Amino acid sequence: GRVEQQLLDIPMSVSVLTAEEIRDSSARNIGELLADVPGVEVGGDGSQGLKRIKIRGENEYRSLILIDGQKVSEHKSMSGPALLIDPSSVERIEVIKGPASVLYGSDAIGGVINIITKKALDTPITRYTQTFSGRSNLGEYIDIGRRFGKNNEWGLRVNAEYMDGGLSLPGAEKNEKNIFFNLDHKGEKSTTNLFAGHFDLRVNGGQRWFTFGGSSSSLPGAPNSKMNYDFPETTKWVHGYLMTLNHEQKMDDDWSWFANFGQSRRSGNKYNSNASLKFDDAGNFVNTNRANAQNEAGRNVYAQLGLKGKFSTGTVKHNVSLAFDRSYAKYWNDSNNGGNNFIGGNIYDGVIHQPGLYPLPEMRYAKPSWEETNVGITIADSLEFGKAQLFLAASRKHENFVNLINGQKIVNNNILPTYGLTYKPTEQLAIYAGHTESFSRGSVVTNGTKDYVNDGETLDPVKSKQNEIGVKYQNAGILTTFSYFDIDQANMIDVEVDTGKNLYRRAADGKNRYKGLELTVNGKLAEKWTITGGLMYLDAEREKTQNGDYVELFVNGVAKWSSVIGLEYTPDKDWGIVGRAVWN
């Protein structure tokens, strides 16, 4: 239902992974594909499937990842459904890193990632693929596509995956079972697409998150990367289903209406040693580390109805859209911790598990934690006049949030603007500037690896802004973008209130300010050479903290410099050599 625009005309930084790039990549999950995109950092815990996504340095745990433009994959502490779609089911991936998230109904701040699913082609497809990776990991993939009916108006694409075996990290293993299908219809005046599937992922071992709990201003030396820090029962499991339905109906040559609907349900559990093992200045694990059992589930439902069209007022061309949307999300969770002082050792020699670690904490049923209903109306207009293009949009959001732990209710009503200007002195060159705002309710404080005195409390809502200016140049099949961006985001901290009892209070404290420069390059270097990559400088500091504490200190886990470069050489249609380097 969005207004379609050329990449050079969009007043924001956009990267697109095409079907060809996805097919030729060695990536076996969405997270590995996103690692090719400059400005996007993909982290994880060694599981190669349970990922954390950062855009321009910002951790995104909300509706960052969309499927066919729909918010049906909530990204929480375990992977959202979108990350579990196999790349063989994906036609392309759009990464919008600038002021645009509000247009997608998303409250993500740094940007959004939109996964477009693959449809059947006119040429029948029957593919069976085998892969080998890690230490003993074998994968099997089936891709079947057929079109049928009058003028091939109906299409069916089915993708299935089975993967099992050891990962590159000693002691870690993964089992993945997915099946997805895409049914589409192309009529004279309408297009309809249904995408649905089931996912199931289990990862044993692979604990790779750490927290520095020392007082020194520098970290101890890095340990051997092959070191394993798990107890034998460490495991993570997530499973569920998702579906999206998109329909667009032409009323005449200029106007059409559209409707979108989607939903997902996921559940899972895990046993591990905290979310991250804490160590001191010498690399020794501290006595607050403990075993954790967590059970959780999430449900998302999304619906949208809208109208779009084009008309002219004098010499100005308008491309407009009006959309109403409603989203519903509910989250269940329970986290149960074992005792302290049973996890010792250090990052160099390995972890030592004392006998008191067992029995492991009981895995309890997940309890309702919160539910949220958001209703919105968005109007957008892309105005073309001469060499300039002005993009204007506004969203009226009505958010209703209920904390199911303590009954607390929060209602937010906001009007969020988005605007941008693009000027093209030539057909190959574009200069642009853009602004957007987002508003999201605060998170619910829940005990997990730490005990909070304000457990169950909903923190205050937060508002964020993003500004960006840049220049794009497209020539000889290569698109180059250079941009400056300035983003603010609420800063969350843990305040220690009782050292003896290891109690904390979760709180908002000032803002994180992300200011950076980004250079991206994508396209054909020559007939047989393709390049994708970029370089980003990021100044991420804390501002306006209470009592001035931590002001100007760097935001946790953010690299000042980061880059990615990928090259592909295809000597002929049957062979390809792909290489990628990531540096932070």
Coordinates of C-alpha atoms in Angstrom, one line a residue:
G1 CA 0.0 0.0 0.0
R2 CA 3.0 2.3 0.0
V3 CA 3.7 4.9 -2.6
E4 CA 6.4 3.4 -4.9
Q5 CA 9.5 5.6 -5.5
Q6 CA 12.9 5.2 -7.2
L7 CA 15.8 4.8 -4.8
L8 CA 17.3 8.0 -6.0
D9 CA 14.1 10.0 -5.2
I10 CA 13.7 8.7 -1.6
P11 CA 14.8 11.3 1.1
M12 CA 16.5 8.7 3.3
S13 CA 19.3 6.1 3.1
V14 CA 18.0 2.8 1.6
S15 CA 19.7 -0.5 0.9
V16 CA 18.1 -3.3 -1.0
L17 CA 19.2 -6.9 -1.1
T18 CA 17.9 -8.3 -4.4
A19 CA 16.8 -11.8 -5.3
E20 CA 20.1 -12.4 -7.1
E21 CA 22.2 -11.3 -4.2
I22 CA 20.2 -13.5 -1.8
R23 CA 20.4 -16.5 -4.1
D24 CA 24.2 -16.1 -4.6
S25 CA 24.8 -15.6 -0.9
S26 CA 26.1 -18.4 1.4
A27 CA 23.8 -17.0 4.2
R28 CA 21.4 -19.6 5.7
N29 CA 19.3 -17.2 7.8
I30 CA 18.1 -13.6 7.6
G31 CA 20.6 -12.4 10.2
E32 CA 23.5 -13.5 8.0
L33 CA 22.0 -11.7 5.0
L34 CA 21.6 -8.5 7.0
A35 CA 25.3 -8.6 7.9
D36 CA 26.0 -7.5 4.3
V37 CA 24.2 -4.2 4.8
P38 CA 26.3 -1.2 5.8
G39 CA 25.1 0.5 9.0
V40 CA 23.4 -2.7 10.2
E41 CA 25.1 -4.7 12.9
V42 CA 24.1 -8.3 13.5
G43 CA 25.1 -9.7 16.9
G44 CA 24.3 -13.0 18.5
D45 CA 25.2 -15.5 21.2
G46 CA 26.9 -18.1 19.0
S47 CA 23.7 -19.7 18.0
Q48 CA 23.7 -18.5 14.4
G49 CA 20.0 -18.1 14.5
L50 CA 19.1 -16.1 17.6
K51 CA 20.1 -12.6 16.6
R52 CA 20.3 -9.0 17.9
I53 CA 19.9 -6.3 15.3
K54 CA 21.3 -2.8 15.5
I55 CA 20.7 -0.1 12.9
R56 CA 23.2 2.8 13.2
G57 CA 24.2 1.6 16.7
E58 CA 20.7 1.4 18.2
N59 CA 19.4 -1.9 19.7
E60 CA 16.0 -2.5 18.2
Y61 CA 13.7 -4.8 20.2
R62 CA 10.4 -3.6 18.8
S63 CA 8.7 -3.8 15.4
L64 CA 11.9 -3.4 13.5
I65 CA 11.4 -6.3 11.0
L66 CA 8.4 -6.4 8.8
I67 CA 7.1 -9.1 6.5
D68 CA 5.5 -7.9 3.2
G69 CA 5.2 -4.5 4.9
Q70 CA 3.3 -5.8 8.0
K71 CA 4.2 -5.6 11.6
V72 CA 3.6 -9.3 12.6
S73 CA 7.1 -10.2 14.0
E74 CA 7.8 -8.7 17.4
H75 CA 11.6 -8.8 18.1
K76 CA 12.0 -9.7 21.8
S77 CA 14.5 -11.6 23.9
M78 CA 14.2 -14.7 21.6
S79 CA 14.1 -14.4 17.8
G80 CA 11.0 -13.0 16.3
P81 CA 9.3 -15.0 13.5
A82 CA 10.8 -12.9 10.7
L83 CA 14.3 -13.9 11.5
L84 CA 13.4 -17.6 11.2
I85 CA 12.2 -17.3 7.6
D86 CA 14.7 -19.2 5.4
P87 CA 16.4 -16.9 2.7
S88 CA 15.1 -19.2 0.0
S89 CA 11.6 -17.8 0.7
V90 CA 12.7 -14.2 0.3
E91 CA 12.5 -12.2 -2.9
R92 CA 14.3 -9.1 -1.6
I93 CA 15.0 -7.2 1.7
E94 CA 14.6 -3.4 2.0
V95 CA 16.6 -1.7 4.7
I96 CA 15.3 1.8 5.3
K97 CA 17.8 3.5 7.7
G98 CA 16.4 7.0 7.7
P99 CA 13.1 8.8 8.6
A100 CA 10.5 6.3 7.5
S101 CA 9.6 3.9 10.2
V102 CA 6.4 5.7 11.2
L103 CA 5.1 5.1 7.6
Y104 CA 5.3 1.4 8.2
G105 CA 3.4 1.5 11.5
S106 CA 6.6 0.8 13.3
D107 CA 8.0 2.4 16.5
A108 CA 11.6 1.3 15.6
I109 CA 13.9 4.3 15.8
G110 CA 17.0 3.7 13.6
G111 CA 15.0 2.3 10.7
V112 CA 13.0 -0.7 9.5
I113 CA 13.8 -3.9 7.6
N114 CA 11.1 -5.1 5.2
I115 CA 11.2 -8.7 4.0
I116 CA 9.4 -9.2 0.7
T117 CA 8.5 -12.9 0.2
K118 CA 9.1 -14.9 -3.0
K119 CA 6.4 -15.7 -5.5
A120 CA 6.2 -18.4 -8.2
L121 CA 7.7 -17.4 -11.6
D122 CA 6.4 -18.2 -15.0
T123 CA 9.1 -20.8 -15.4
P124 CA 8.5 -23.9 -13.2
I125 CA 11.1 -24.4 -10.4
T126 CA 12.0 -27.6 -8.7
R127 CA 15.2 -27.3 -6.6
Y128 CA 16.8 -29.5 -4.0
T129 CA 19.8 -28.1 -2.2
Q130 CA 22.2 -29.5 0.3
T131 CA 24.6 -27.6 2.5
F132 CA 27.4 -28.3 4.9
S133 CA 28.7 -25.9 7.5
G134 CA 30.1 -25.5 10.9
R135 CA 31.6 -28.8 12.3
S136 CA 29.0 -31.3 11.3
N137 CA 25.9 -29.3 10.3
L138 CA 23.9 -30.6 7.3
G139 CA 21.1 -28.8 5.7
E140 CA 18.4 -29.8 3.2
Y141 CA 16.2 -27.3 1.2
I142 CA 13.3 -27.8 -1.2
D143 CA 12.1 -25.0 -3.4
I144 CA 9.1 -25.7 -5.7
G145 CA 7.3 -23.1 -7.8
R146 CA 4.4 -23.4 -10.3
R147 CA 2.0 -21.0 -12.0
F148 CA -1.4 -22.2 -13.3
G149 CA -4.8 -21.0 -14.5
K150 CA -5.6 -18.6 -17.3
N151 CA -2.5 -16.6 -18.3
N152 CA -0.7 -18.1 -15.3
E153 CA -2.8 -15.9 -13.0
W154 CA -2.3 -18.2 -10.0
G155 CA 1.1 -19.0 -8.5
L156 CA 2.3 -21.3 -5.7
R157 CA 5.8 -21.3 -4.2
V158 CA 6.7 -23.8 -1.4
N159 CA 10.0 -23.7 0.5
A160 CA 11.0 -26.2 3.2
E161 CA 14.1 -26.5 5.3
Y162 CA 15.7 -29.1 7.6
M163 CA 19.0 -28.4 9.3
D164 CA 20.8 -30.4 12.0
G165 CA 24.2 -30.7 13.5
G166 CA 27.2 -29.0 15.2
L167 CA 28.1 -25.4 14.7
S168 CA 31.5 -23.9 14.4
L169 CA 31.7 -23.3 18.2
P170 CA 32.6 -26.6 20.0
G171 CA 29.7 -28.1 21.8
A172 CA 27.1 -25.9 20.1
E173 CA 24.5 -27.5 17.8
K174 CA 21.3 -26.4 16.0
N175 CA 18.2 -28.1 14.7
E176 CA 15.9 -26.1 12.4
K177 CA 12.6 -27.2 10.7
N178 CA 10.7 -24.6 8.6
I179 CA 8.1 -24.8 5.8
F180 CA 6.6 -21.7 4.1
F181 CA 4.3 -21.3 1.1
N182 CA 3.3 -18.2 -1.0
L183 CA 0.1 -18.2 -3.0
D184 CA -0.5 -15.3 -5.3
H185 CA -3.1 -14.2 -7.8
K186 CA -2.6 -11.6 -10.6
G187 CA -5.9 -10.4 -12.1
E188 CA -6.5 -7.6 -14.6
K189 CA -7.3 -5.1 -11.9
S190 CA -6.1 -6.8 -8.7
T191 CA -3.2 -8.5 -7.0
T192 CA -3.4 -10.8 -4.0
N193 CA -0.7 -12.5 -2.0
L194 CA -0.9 -15.0 0.9
F195 CA 2.3 -16.0 2.7
A196 CA 2.2 -18.5 5.6
G197 CA 4.4 -21.0 7.3
H198 CA 5.6 -22.8 10.4
F199 CA 9.1 -22.4 12.1
D200 CA 10.9 -24.5 14.7
L201 CA 14.4 -23.7 15.9
R202 CA 16.4 -25.3 18.8
V203 CA 20.0 -24.4 19.7
N204 CA 21.9 -26.3 22.3
G205 CA 25.0 -24.7 23.7
G206 CA 26.5 -21.5 22.3
Q207 CA 26.6 -19.2 25.4
R208 CA 28.6 -16.2 24.1
W209 CA 27.3 -13.1 25.9
F210 CA 29.4 -11.4 28.6
T211 CA 29.2 -8.4 30.8
F212 CA 32.2 -6.6 32.2
G213 CA 31.7 -6.1 36.0
G214 CA 35.1 -4.7 36.9
S215 CA 36.2 -1.2 37.8
S216 CA 39.1 -0.8 35.4
S217 CA 38.9 1.5 32.4
S218 CA 40.1 -1.3 30.0
L219 CA 39.0 -4.8 29.3
P220 CA 41.1 -7.8 30.0
G221 CA 42.6 -9.6 27.0
A222 CA 40.2 -11.7 24.8
P223 CA 40.0 -15.4 25.5
N224 CA 40.3 -18.3 23.0
S225 CA 37.3 -18.1 20.7
K226 CA 36.8 -21.9 20.9
M227 CA 36.2 -21.8 24.7
N228 CA 32.8 -23.1 25.8
Y229 CA 31.0 -21.6 28.8
D230 CA 27.8 -23.6 29.0
F231 CA 26.5 -26.1 31.4
P232 CA 25.4 -29.2 29.4
E233 CA 21.6 -28.4 29.6
T234 CA 22.0 -25.0 28.0
T235 CA 19.4 -24.7 25.3
K236 CA 17.0 -22.3 23.5
W237 CA 13.9 -23.3 21.6
V238 CA 11.4 -21.1 19.6
H239 CA 8.6 -22.3 17.4
G240 CA 5.3 -21.0 16.0
Y241 CA 3.6 -19.8 12.8
L242 CA 3.0 -16.6 10.8
M243 CA 0.9 -15.5 7.9
T244 CA 0.4 -12.3 5.9
L245 CA -2.3 -11.4 3.3
N246 CA -2.0 -8.5 0.9
H247 CA -4.6 -7.3 -1.6
E248 CA -4.6 -4.3 -4.0
Q249 CA -7.6 -3.4 -6.2
K250 CA -7.4 -0.9 -9.1
M251 CA -10.4 1.4 -9.4
D252 CA -9.1 3.2 -12.5
D253 CA -5.7 4.0 -14.0
D254 CA -4.9 6.5 -11.2
W255 CA -6.6 5.2 -8.0
S256 CA -6.6 1.9 -6.1
W257 CA -7.5 0.6 -2.6
F258 CA -5.5 -1.9 -0.6
A259 CA -6.0 -4.2 2.4
N260 CA -3.4 -6.0 4.4
F261 CA -3.7 -8.5 7.3
G262 CA -1.2 -10.6 9.2
Q263 CA -0.7 -12.5 12.4
S264 CA 2.0 -14.6 14.1
R265 CA 2.3 -16.7 17.3
R266 CA 5.5 -17.9 18.8
S267 CA 6.5 -19.6 22.0
G268 CA 9.7 -21.1 23.4
N269 CA 11.9 -21.6 26.4
K270 CA 15.6 -21.6 27.4
Y271 CA 18.1 -22.6 30.0
N272 CA 21.3 -20.7 30.3
S273 CA 23.8 -19.0 32.6
N274 CA 22.1 -15.6 32.9
A275 CA 21.6 -13.6 29.7
S276 CA 25.3 -12.8 30.0
L277 CA 28.1 -14.0 32.2
K278 CA 29.7 -11.2 34.3
F279 CA 33.5 -11.2 34.9
D280 CA 35.9 -8.9 36.8
D281 CA 39.1 -7.1 35.9
A282 CA 41.1 -10.3 35.9
G283 CA 38.5 -12.2 33.8
N284 CA 37.1 -14.2 36.7
F285 CA 33.4 -14.9 36.7
V286 CA 31.7 -13.2 39.7
N287 CA 29.4 -14.8 42.2
T288 CA 26.2 -13.2 40.9
N289 CA 26.2 -15.4 37.8
R290 CA 23.4 -18.1 38.1
A291 CA 21.4 -20.5 36.1
N292 CA 18.2 -19.2 34.5
A293 CA 15.1 -20.8 33.1
Q294 CA 12.7 -18.7 31.0
N295 CA 9.5 -19.5 29.2
E296 CA 7.9 -17.0 27.0
A297 CA 5.3 -16.5 24.2
G298 CA 4.2 -13.7 21.9
R299 CA 1.2 -13.0 19.6
N300 CA 0.9 -10.3 17.0
V301 CA -2.1 -9.3 14.8
Y302 CA -2.1 -6.5 12.2
A303 CA -4.7 -5.1 9.8
Q304 CA -4.6 -2.2 7.4
L305 CA -7.0 -0.6 4.9
G306 CA -6.1 2.2 2.6
L307 CA -6.4 4.2 -0.6
K308 CA -3.7 5.5 -2.9
G309 CA -3.6 7.4 -6.2
K310 CA -2.0 10.2 -8.2
F311 CA -3.2 13.5 -9.6
S312 CA -1.8 16.9 -10.6
T313 CA -2.3 20.5 -9.4
G314 CA -0.9 22.7 -12.1
T315 CA 2.7 21.6 -12.7
V316 CA 2.9 19.7 -9.4
K317 CA 2.4 15.9 -9.5
H318 CA 1.0 14.2 -6.4
N319 CA 1.3 10.6 -5.3
V320 CA -0.8 10.2 -2.2
S321 CA -1.9 7.5 0.2
L322 CA -4.3 7.3 3.1
A323 CA -4.2 4.3 5.4
F324 CA -5.9 3.1 8.6
D325 CA -4.2 0.4 10.6
R326 CA -4.7 -1.5 13.8
S327 CA -2.2 -3.7 15.6
Y328 CA -2.5 -6.0 18.6
A329 CA 0.3 -7.6 20.6
K330 CA 0.4 -9.8 23.7
Y331 CA 3.4 -11.1 25.6
W332 CA 3.7 -14.0 28.1
N333 CA 6.8 -14.5 30.2
D334 CA 8.2 -16.3 33.3
S335 CA 11.8 -16.3 34.4
N336 CA 13.1 -18.4 37.2
N337 CA 16.7 -18.1 38.6
G338 CA 18.9 -20.5 40.5
G339 CA 21.2 -19.6 43.4
N340 CA 24.4 -17.5 43.3
N341 CA 28.0 -18.8 43.9
F342 CA 27.7 -21.9 41.8
I343 CA 29.3 -20.6 38.6
G344 CA 33.1 -20.0 38.8
G345 CA 36.2 -20.1 36.7
N346 CA 37.3 -17.5 34.3
I347 CA 37.1 -16.5 30.6
Y348 CA 40.6 -18.0 29.9
D349 CA 40.5 -21.5 31.5
G350 CA 36.8 -22.0 31.2
V351 CA 33.8 -22.1 33.5
I352 CA 33.5 -24.2 36.7
H353 CA 30.1 -25.4 37.7
Q354 CA 29.7 -26.2 41.4
P355 CA 27.5 -29.1 42.5
G356 CA 25.0 -26.6 44.0
L357 CA 24.1 -25.5 40.4
Y358 CA 21.8 -28.6 40.3
P359 CA 18.9 -29.1 40.4
L360 CA 18.4 -26.4 37.7
P361 CA 15.6 -23.9 38.4
E362 CA 12.1 -25.2 37.5
M363 CA 10.8 -24.2 34.0
R364 CA 7.4 -22.6 34.9
Y365 CA 4.5 -21.8 32.7
A366 CA 4.7 -18.3 31.1
K367 CA 2.3 -15.8 32.6
P368 CA 0.6 -12.9 30.8
S369 CA 2.9 -9.9 31.0
W370 CA 1.4 -7.2 28.8
E371 CA -0.9 -6.5 25.9
E372 CA -1.0 -3.5 23.6
T373 CA -3.5 -2.2 21.0
N374 CA -2.5 0.6 18.6
V375 CA -4.8 2.3 16.1
G376 CA -3.5 4.8 13.6
I377 CA -4.2 6.8 10.5
T378 CA -1.4 7.9 8.1
I379 CA -1.6 10.3 5.2
A380 CA 1.4 10.8 2.8
D381 CA 2.0 12.8 -0.3
S382 CA 5.0 12.8 -2.6
L383 CA 5.0 16.0 -4.6
E384 CA 7.1 16.3 -7.8
F385 CA 7.9 19.7 -9.2
G386 CA 10.7 20.1 -11.7
K387 CA 13.9 18.7 -10.3
A388 CA 12.6 18.6 -6.7
Q389 CA 10.5 16.2 -4.8
L390 CA 8.9 16.9 -1.4
F391 CA 7.7 14.1 0.8
L392 CA 5.1 14.9 3.5
A393 CA 3.5 12.5 5.9
A394 CA 1.7 12.5 9.3
S395 CA 0.5 9.7 11.5
R396 CA -2.1 10.0 14.2
K397 CA -1.4 7.3 16.7
H398 CA -3.7 6.1 19.5
E399 CA -1.9 3.6 21.7
N400 CA -3.5 1.5 24.5
F401 CA -1.2 -0.5 26.8
V402 CA -2.1 -2.7 29.7
N403 CA 0.4 -4.1 32.1
L404 CA -1.1 -7.5 33.0
I405 CA 1.2 -7.9 36.0
N406 CA -0.2 -5.0 38.0
G407 CA -3.1 -3.8 35.9
Q408 CA -1.5 -0.5 35.0
K409 CA -2.9 1.2 31.9
I410 CA -1.2 3.7 29.6
V411 CA -2.9 5.7 26.8
N412 CA -0.9 7.7 24.3
N413 CA -2.2 10.0 21.6
N414 CA 0.3 11.5 19.3
I415 CA 0.6 13.1 15.9
L416 CA 4.0 12.1 14.4
P417 CA 5.4 14.0 11.4
T418 CA 7.7 12.8 8.7
Y419 CA 9.0 15.0 5.9
G420 CA 11.8 15.1 3.4
L421 CA 13.1 17.0 0.4
T422 CA 15.0 15.6 -2.6
Y423 CA 16.7 17.8 -5.3
K424 CA 18.1 16.2 -8.5
P425 CA 20.4 18.6 -10.3
T426 CA 21.1 15.8 -12.8
E427 CA 19.5 12.4 -13.4
Q428 CA 22.4 10.7 -11.7
L429 CA 22.7 12.9 -8.6
A430 CA 20.3 13.6 -5.7
I431 CA 20.6 15.7 -2.6
Y432 CA 18.2 15.0 0.2
A433 CA 17.2 15.9 3.8
G434 CA 14.6 14.2 6.0
H435 CA 13.1 14.2 9.5
T436 CA 10.9 11.8 11.5
E437 CA 9.6 11.3 15.0
S438 CA 8.5 8.2 16.8
F439 CA 6.7 7.6 20.2
S440 CA 6.5 4.4 22.0
R441 CA 5.4 3.2 25.4
G442 CA 8.0 2.3 28.0
S443 CA 9.0 -1.3 28.6
V444 CA 7.7 -3.5 31.4
V445 CA 10.3 -4.2 34.1
T446 CA 10.6 -8.0 34.6
N447 CA 13.0 -10.0 36.8
G448 CA 15.4 -12.0 34.8
T449 CA 19.1 -12.2 35.3
K450 CA 18.7 -9.4 37.9
D451 CA 16.1 -8.8 40.6
Y452 CA 14.4 -5.4 40.4
V453 CA 12.7 -3.6 43.3
N454 CA 10.3 -2.2 40.6
D455 CA 9.5 -5.6 39.1
G456 CA 6.3 -5.3 37.1
E457 CA 6.4 -1.5 36.7
T458 CA 5.8 0.1 33.3
L459 CA 8.4 2.8 32.6
D460 CA 7.4 6.2 31.1
P461 CA 6.7 6.5 27.3
V462 CA 9.6 7.8 25.3
K463 CA 9.8 10.0 22.2
S464 CA 12.6 9.9 19.7
K465 CA 13.6 12.1 16.7
Q466 CA 15.8 11.5 13.7
N467 CA 17.3 13.9 11.2
E468 CA 19.3 13.0 8.1
I469 CA 20.9 14.8 5.2
G470 CA 22.8 13.2 2.3
V471 CA 23.7 12.9 -1.3
K472 CA 23.2 9.9 -3.7
Y473 CA 25.0 9.2 -7.0
Q474 CA 24.0 6.5 -9.4
N475 CA 26.1 5.7 -12.5
A476 CA 27.2 2.7 -14.4
G477 CA 25.1 0.3 -12.3
I478 CA 26.5 1.5 -8.9
L479 CA 24.5 3.5 -6.3
T480 CA 26.7 5.5 -3.8
T481 CA 25.1 7.3 -0.8
F482 CA 26.8 9.6 1.7
S483 CA 24.8 10.8 4.6
Y484 CA 24.9 12.5 8.0
F485 CA 22.4 11.5 10.7
D486 CA 21.4 12.6 14.2
I487 CA 19.2 10.4 16.3
D488 CA 18.2 10.5 20.0
Q489 CA 16.8 7.6 22.1
A490 CA 15.9 7.1 25.7
N491 CA 18.7 5.6 27.8
M492 CA 17.8 2.7 30.2
I493 CA 20.0 1.9 33.2
D494 CA 20.1 -0.5 36.2
V495 CA 20.6 1.4 39.5
E496 CA 22.0 -0.8 42.3
V497 CA 20.0 -0.2 45.5
D498 CA 21.3 -3.0 47.8
T499 CA 24.7 -4.5 47.1
G500 CA 24.3 -7.2 49.7
K501 CA 21.1 -8.6 48.2
N502 CA 22.0 -7.9 44.6
L503 CA 18.9 -5.7 44.1
Y504 CA 18.5 -3.2 41.3
R505 CA 16.0 -0.6 40.1
R506 CA 15.4 -0.3 36.3
A507 CA 15.0 3.3 35.2
A508 CA 15.2 5.7 32.3
D509 CA 18.1 8.2 32.6
G510 CA 18.6 10.9 30.0
K511 CA 19.2 10.1 26.3
N512 CA 21.5 8.3 24.0
R513 CA 22.5 10.6 21.1
Y514 CA 23.7 9.0 17.9
K515 CA 25.4 11.3 15.4
G516 CA 27.2 9.8 12.5
L517 CA 28.5 9.7 8.9
E518 CA 27.7 6.8 6.6
L519 CA 29.0 5.9 3.1
T520 CA 27.5 3.0 1.2
V521 CA 28.2 1.5 -2.2
N522 CA 26.2 -1.1 -4.1
G523 CA 26.1 -2.4 -7.6
K524 CA 28.0 -3.9 -10.6
L525 CA 31.7 -3.0 -10.7
A526 CA 32.1 -4.9 -14.0
E527 CA 30.2 -7.6 -16.0
K528 CA 31.3 -10.4 -13.6
W529 CA 31.9 -8.3 -10.4
T530 CA 29.4 -7.1 -7.8
I531 CA 30.2 -5.0 -4.8
T532 CA 28.3 -4.1 -1.7
G533 CA 29.7 -2.3 1.4
G534 CA 30.2 0.8 3.3
L535 CA 31.8 2.6 6.2
M536 CA 30.2 4.4 9.2
Y537 CA 31.6 6.7 11.8
L538 CA 29.4 6.9 14.9
D539 CA 29.6 9.3 17.8
A540 CA 27.2 7.8 20.4
E541 CA 27.1 9.6 23.8
R542 CA 24.9 10.0 26.7
E543 CA 23.1 13.3 27.4
K544 CA 21.0 14.9 30.1
T545 CA 21.5 12.2 32.7
Q546 CA 20.4 12.7 36.3
N547 CA 23.0 14.7 38.3
G548 CA 25.1 14.8 35.2
D549 CA 26.4 11.3 35.8
Y550 CA 27.8 9.5 32.7
V551 CA 27.3 12.5 30.5
E552 CA 29.5 12.3 27.4
L553 CA 30.3 8.6 28.1
F554 CA 30.0 6.4 25.1
V555 CA 26.8 4.2 24.7
N556 CA 27.4 0.6 25.6
G557 CA 28.2 -1.9 22.9
V558 CA 28.5 0.7 20.1
A559 CA 31.6 0.9 17.8
K560 CA 32.9 4.3 16.8
W561 CA 34.0 2.9 13.4
S562 CA 32.4 0.0 11.5
S563 CA 32.5 -1.2 7.9
V564 CA 31.5 -4.1 5.7
I565 CA 32.7 -5.0 2.2
G566 CA 31.4 -7.8 0.1
L567 CA 32.6 -8.9 -3.4
E568 CA 31.2 -11.5 -5.7
Y569 CA 32.9 -12.9 -8.8
T570 CA 30.8 -15.0 -11.3
P571 CA 33.0 -16.4 -14.0
D572 CA 30.0 -18.1 -15.6
K573 CA 26.3 -18.9 -14.9
D574 CA 27.2 -22.0 -12.9
W575 CA 29.9 -20.7 -10.5
G576 CA 30.3 -17.9 -8.1
I577 CA 32.9 -16.9 -5.5
V578 CA 31.7 -14.7 -2.6
G579 CA 33.7 -13.0 0.1
R580 CA 32.8 -10.7 2.9
A581 CA 34.8 -8.8 5.6
V582 CA 33.3 -7.0 8.6
W583 CA 35.3 -4.7 10.7
N584 CA 34.3 -2.8 13.9

